[in-house]
C-alpha atoms as a PDB file:
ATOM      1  CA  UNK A   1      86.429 184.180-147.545  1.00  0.00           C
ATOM      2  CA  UNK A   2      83.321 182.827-145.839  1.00  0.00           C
ATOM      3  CA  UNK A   3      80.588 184.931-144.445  1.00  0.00           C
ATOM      4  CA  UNK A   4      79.503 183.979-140.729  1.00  0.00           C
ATOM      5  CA  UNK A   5      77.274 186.718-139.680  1.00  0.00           C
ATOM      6  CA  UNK A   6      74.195 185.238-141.140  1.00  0.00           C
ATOM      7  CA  UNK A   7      72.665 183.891-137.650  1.00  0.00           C
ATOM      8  CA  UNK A   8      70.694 186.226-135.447  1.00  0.00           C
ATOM      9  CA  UNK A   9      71.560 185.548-131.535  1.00  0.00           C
ATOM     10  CA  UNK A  10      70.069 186.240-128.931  1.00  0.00           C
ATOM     11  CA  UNK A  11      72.440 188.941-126.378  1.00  0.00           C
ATOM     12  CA  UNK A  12      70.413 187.849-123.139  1.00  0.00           C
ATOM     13  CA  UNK A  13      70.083 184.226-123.498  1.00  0.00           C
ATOM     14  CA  UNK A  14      72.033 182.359-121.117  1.00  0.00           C
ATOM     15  CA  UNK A  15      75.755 181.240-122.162  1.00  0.00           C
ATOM     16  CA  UNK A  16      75.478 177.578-124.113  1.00  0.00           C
ATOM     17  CA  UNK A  17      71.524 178.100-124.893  1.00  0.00           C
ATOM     18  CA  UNK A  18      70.224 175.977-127.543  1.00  0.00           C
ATOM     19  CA  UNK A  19      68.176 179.282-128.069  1.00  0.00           C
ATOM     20  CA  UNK A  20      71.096 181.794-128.535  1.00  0.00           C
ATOM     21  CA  UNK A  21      71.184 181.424-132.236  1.00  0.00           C
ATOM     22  CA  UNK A  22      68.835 181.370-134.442  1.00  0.00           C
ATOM     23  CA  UNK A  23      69.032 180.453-137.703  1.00  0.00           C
ATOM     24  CA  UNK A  24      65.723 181.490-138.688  1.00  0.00           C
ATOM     25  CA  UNK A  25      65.209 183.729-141.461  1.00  0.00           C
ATOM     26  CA  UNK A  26      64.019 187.224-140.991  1.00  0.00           C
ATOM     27  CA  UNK A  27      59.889 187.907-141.550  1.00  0.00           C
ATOM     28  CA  UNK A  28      58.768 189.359-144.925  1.00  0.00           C
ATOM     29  CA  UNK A  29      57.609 192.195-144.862  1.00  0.00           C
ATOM     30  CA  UNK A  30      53.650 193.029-145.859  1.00  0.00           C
ATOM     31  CA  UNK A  31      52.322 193.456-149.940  1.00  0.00           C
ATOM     32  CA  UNK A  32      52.205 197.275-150.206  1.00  0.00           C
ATOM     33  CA  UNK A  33      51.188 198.689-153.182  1.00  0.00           C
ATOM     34  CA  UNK A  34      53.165 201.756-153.286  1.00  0.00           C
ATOM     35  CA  UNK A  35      51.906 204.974-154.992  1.00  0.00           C
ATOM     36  CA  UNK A  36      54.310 207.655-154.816  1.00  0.00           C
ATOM     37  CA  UNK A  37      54.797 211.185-156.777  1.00  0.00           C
ATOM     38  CA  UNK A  38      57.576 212.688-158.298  1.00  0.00           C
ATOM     39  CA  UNK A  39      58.389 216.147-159.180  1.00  0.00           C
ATOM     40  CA  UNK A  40      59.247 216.526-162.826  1.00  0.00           C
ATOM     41  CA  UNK A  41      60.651 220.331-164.203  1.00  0.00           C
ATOM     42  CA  UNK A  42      57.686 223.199-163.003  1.00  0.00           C
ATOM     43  CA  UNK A  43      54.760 222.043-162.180  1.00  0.00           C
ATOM     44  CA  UNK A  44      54.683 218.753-163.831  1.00  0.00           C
ATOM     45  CA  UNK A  45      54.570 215.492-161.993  1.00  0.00           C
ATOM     46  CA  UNK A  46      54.997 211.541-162.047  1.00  0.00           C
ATOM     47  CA  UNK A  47      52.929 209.283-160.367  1.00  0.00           C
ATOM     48  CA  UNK A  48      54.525 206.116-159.830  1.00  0.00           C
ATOM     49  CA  UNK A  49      53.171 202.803-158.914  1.00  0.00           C
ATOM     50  CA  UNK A  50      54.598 199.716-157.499  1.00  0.00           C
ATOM     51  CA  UNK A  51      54.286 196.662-156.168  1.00  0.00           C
ATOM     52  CA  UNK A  52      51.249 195.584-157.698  1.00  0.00           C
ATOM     53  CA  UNK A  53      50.345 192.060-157.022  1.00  0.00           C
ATOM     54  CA  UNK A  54      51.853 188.977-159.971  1.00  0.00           C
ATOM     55  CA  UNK A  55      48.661 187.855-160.911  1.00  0.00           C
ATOM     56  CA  UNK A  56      47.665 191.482-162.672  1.00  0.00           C
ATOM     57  CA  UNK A  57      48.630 192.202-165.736  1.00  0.00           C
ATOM     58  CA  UNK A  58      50.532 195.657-166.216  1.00  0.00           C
ATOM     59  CA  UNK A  59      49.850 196.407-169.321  1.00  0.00           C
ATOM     60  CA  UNK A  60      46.105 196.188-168.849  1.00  0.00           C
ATOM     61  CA  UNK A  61      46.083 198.033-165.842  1.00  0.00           C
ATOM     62  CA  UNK A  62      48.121 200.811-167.520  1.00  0.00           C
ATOM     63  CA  UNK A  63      45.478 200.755-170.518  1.00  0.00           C
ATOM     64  CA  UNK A  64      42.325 201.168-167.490  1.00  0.00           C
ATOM     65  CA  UNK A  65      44.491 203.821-166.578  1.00  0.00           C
ATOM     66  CA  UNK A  66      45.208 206.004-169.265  1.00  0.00           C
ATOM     67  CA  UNK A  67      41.891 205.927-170.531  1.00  0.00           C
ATOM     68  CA  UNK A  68      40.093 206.482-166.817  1.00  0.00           C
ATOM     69  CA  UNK A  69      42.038 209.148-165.917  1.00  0.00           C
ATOM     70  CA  UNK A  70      42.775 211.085-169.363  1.00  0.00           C
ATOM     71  CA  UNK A  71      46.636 210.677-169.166  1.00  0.00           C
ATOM     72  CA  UNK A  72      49.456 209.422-170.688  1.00  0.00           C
ATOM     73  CA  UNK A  73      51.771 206.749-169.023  1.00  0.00           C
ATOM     74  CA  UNK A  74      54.083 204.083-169.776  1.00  0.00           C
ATOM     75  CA  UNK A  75      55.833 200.958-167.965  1.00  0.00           C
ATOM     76  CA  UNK A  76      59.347 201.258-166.766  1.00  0.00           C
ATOM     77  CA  UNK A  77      61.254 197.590-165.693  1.00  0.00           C
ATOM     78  CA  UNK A  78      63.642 198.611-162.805  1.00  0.00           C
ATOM     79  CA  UNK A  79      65.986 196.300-161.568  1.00  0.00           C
ATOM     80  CA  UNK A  80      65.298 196.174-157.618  1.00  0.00           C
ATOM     81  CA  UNK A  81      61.195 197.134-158.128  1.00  0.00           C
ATOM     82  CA  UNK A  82      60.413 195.313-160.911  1.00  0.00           C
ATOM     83  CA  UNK A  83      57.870 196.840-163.326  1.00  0.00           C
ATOM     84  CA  UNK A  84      56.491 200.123-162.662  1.00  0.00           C
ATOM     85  CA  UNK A  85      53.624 202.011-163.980  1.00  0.00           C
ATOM     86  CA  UNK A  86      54.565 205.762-164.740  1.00  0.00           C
ATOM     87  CA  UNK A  87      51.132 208.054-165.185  1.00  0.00           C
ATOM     88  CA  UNK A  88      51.617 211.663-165.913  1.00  0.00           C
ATOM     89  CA  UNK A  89      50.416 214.089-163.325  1.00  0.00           C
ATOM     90  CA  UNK A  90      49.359 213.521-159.970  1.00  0.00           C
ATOM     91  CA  UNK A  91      47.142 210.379-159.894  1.00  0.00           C
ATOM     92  CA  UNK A  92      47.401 209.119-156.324  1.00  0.00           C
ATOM     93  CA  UNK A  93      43.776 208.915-154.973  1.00  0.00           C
ATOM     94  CA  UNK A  94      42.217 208.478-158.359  1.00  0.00           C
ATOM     95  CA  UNK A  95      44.704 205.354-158.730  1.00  0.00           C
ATOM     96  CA  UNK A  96      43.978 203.899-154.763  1.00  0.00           C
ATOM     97  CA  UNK A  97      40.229 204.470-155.510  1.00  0.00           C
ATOM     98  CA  UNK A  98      40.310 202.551-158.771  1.00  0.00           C
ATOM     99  CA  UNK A  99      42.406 199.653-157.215  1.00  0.00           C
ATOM    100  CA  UNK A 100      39.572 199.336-154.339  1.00  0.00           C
ATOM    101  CA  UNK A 101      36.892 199.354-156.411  1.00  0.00           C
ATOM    102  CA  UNK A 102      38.125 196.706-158.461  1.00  0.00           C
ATOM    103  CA  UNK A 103      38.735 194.426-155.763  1.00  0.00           C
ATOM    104  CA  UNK A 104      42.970 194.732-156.395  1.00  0.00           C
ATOM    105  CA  UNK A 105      43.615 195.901-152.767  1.00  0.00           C
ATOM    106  CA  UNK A 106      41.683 196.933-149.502  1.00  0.00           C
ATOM    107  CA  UNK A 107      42.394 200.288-148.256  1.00  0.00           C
ATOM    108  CA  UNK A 108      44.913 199.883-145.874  1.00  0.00           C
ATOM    109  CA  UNK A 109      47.237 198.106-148.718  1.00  0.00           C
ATOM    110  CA  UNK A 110      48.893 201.514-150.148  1.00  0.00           C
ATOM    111  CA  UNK A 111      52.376 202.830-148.914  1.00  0.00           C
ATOM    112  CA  UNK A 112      52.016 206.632-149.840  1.00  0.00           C
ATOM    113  CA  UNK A 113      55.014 209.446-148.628  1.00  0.00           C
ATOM    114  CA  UNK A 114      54.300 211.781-145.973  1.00  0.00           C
ATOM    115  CA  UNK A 115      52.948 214.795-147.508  1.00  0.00           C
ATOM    116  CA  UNK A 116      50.049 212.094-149.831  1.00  0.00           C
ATOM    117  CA  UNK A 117      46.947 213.096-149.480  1.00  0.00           C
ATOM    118  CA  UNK A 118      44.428 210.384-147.843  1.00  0.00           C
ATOM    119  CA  UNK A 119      44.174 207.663-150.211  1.00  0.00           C
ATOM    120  CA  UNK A 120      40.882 206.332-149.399  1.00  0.00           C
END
């Protein structure tokens, strides 16, 4: 069993168009740093992080974290994300600010949800 849908083609190009298929690969996407919350039990919450460029090192940024911001947090290794950094409570502009300021992404480099407040 072979798969032959793996081309994109072009539904307007004219019938034996060297153009009509393309084999080129889709474009990836932009590096988003993605800063997200979670609702825990009550009023407790998760700030999640993702993302993060290769060259950082988690575990140091999780140690500037916890000690910055007065909280506890830990590193989870998901299968599709990679690792993520966990911070208790809600985090979101006090991480983006931190990230700026150190030079790890401009402002317009965070993915936040709907409801987020501005980030920077």
């Amino acid at each position: 069993m072979s798969v032959q849908n793996l081309t994109s083609r072009d539904p307007f190009a004219d019938v034996g168009d060297d153009q009509a298929i393309s084999t080129k690969a889709p474009t990836k996407a932009p590096d988003y740093v993605h800063i997200r919350i979670q609702q825990r039990n009550g009023r407790k919450t998760l700030t999640t992080l993702q993302g993060l460029p290769p060259e950082y090192d988690p575990k140091k940024l999780l140690k500037a974290f916890k000690k910055d911001f007065a909280c506890n947090g830990t590193l989870v290794q998901d299968e599709e994300l990679g690792q993520v950094i966990q911070l208790q409570g809600d985090q979101r502009t006090k991480v983006s600010i931190l990230l700026v300021d150190a030079g790890i992404r401009e402002c317009f480099g965070f993915k936040s949800g709907p409801l987020a407040p501005s980030l920077c």
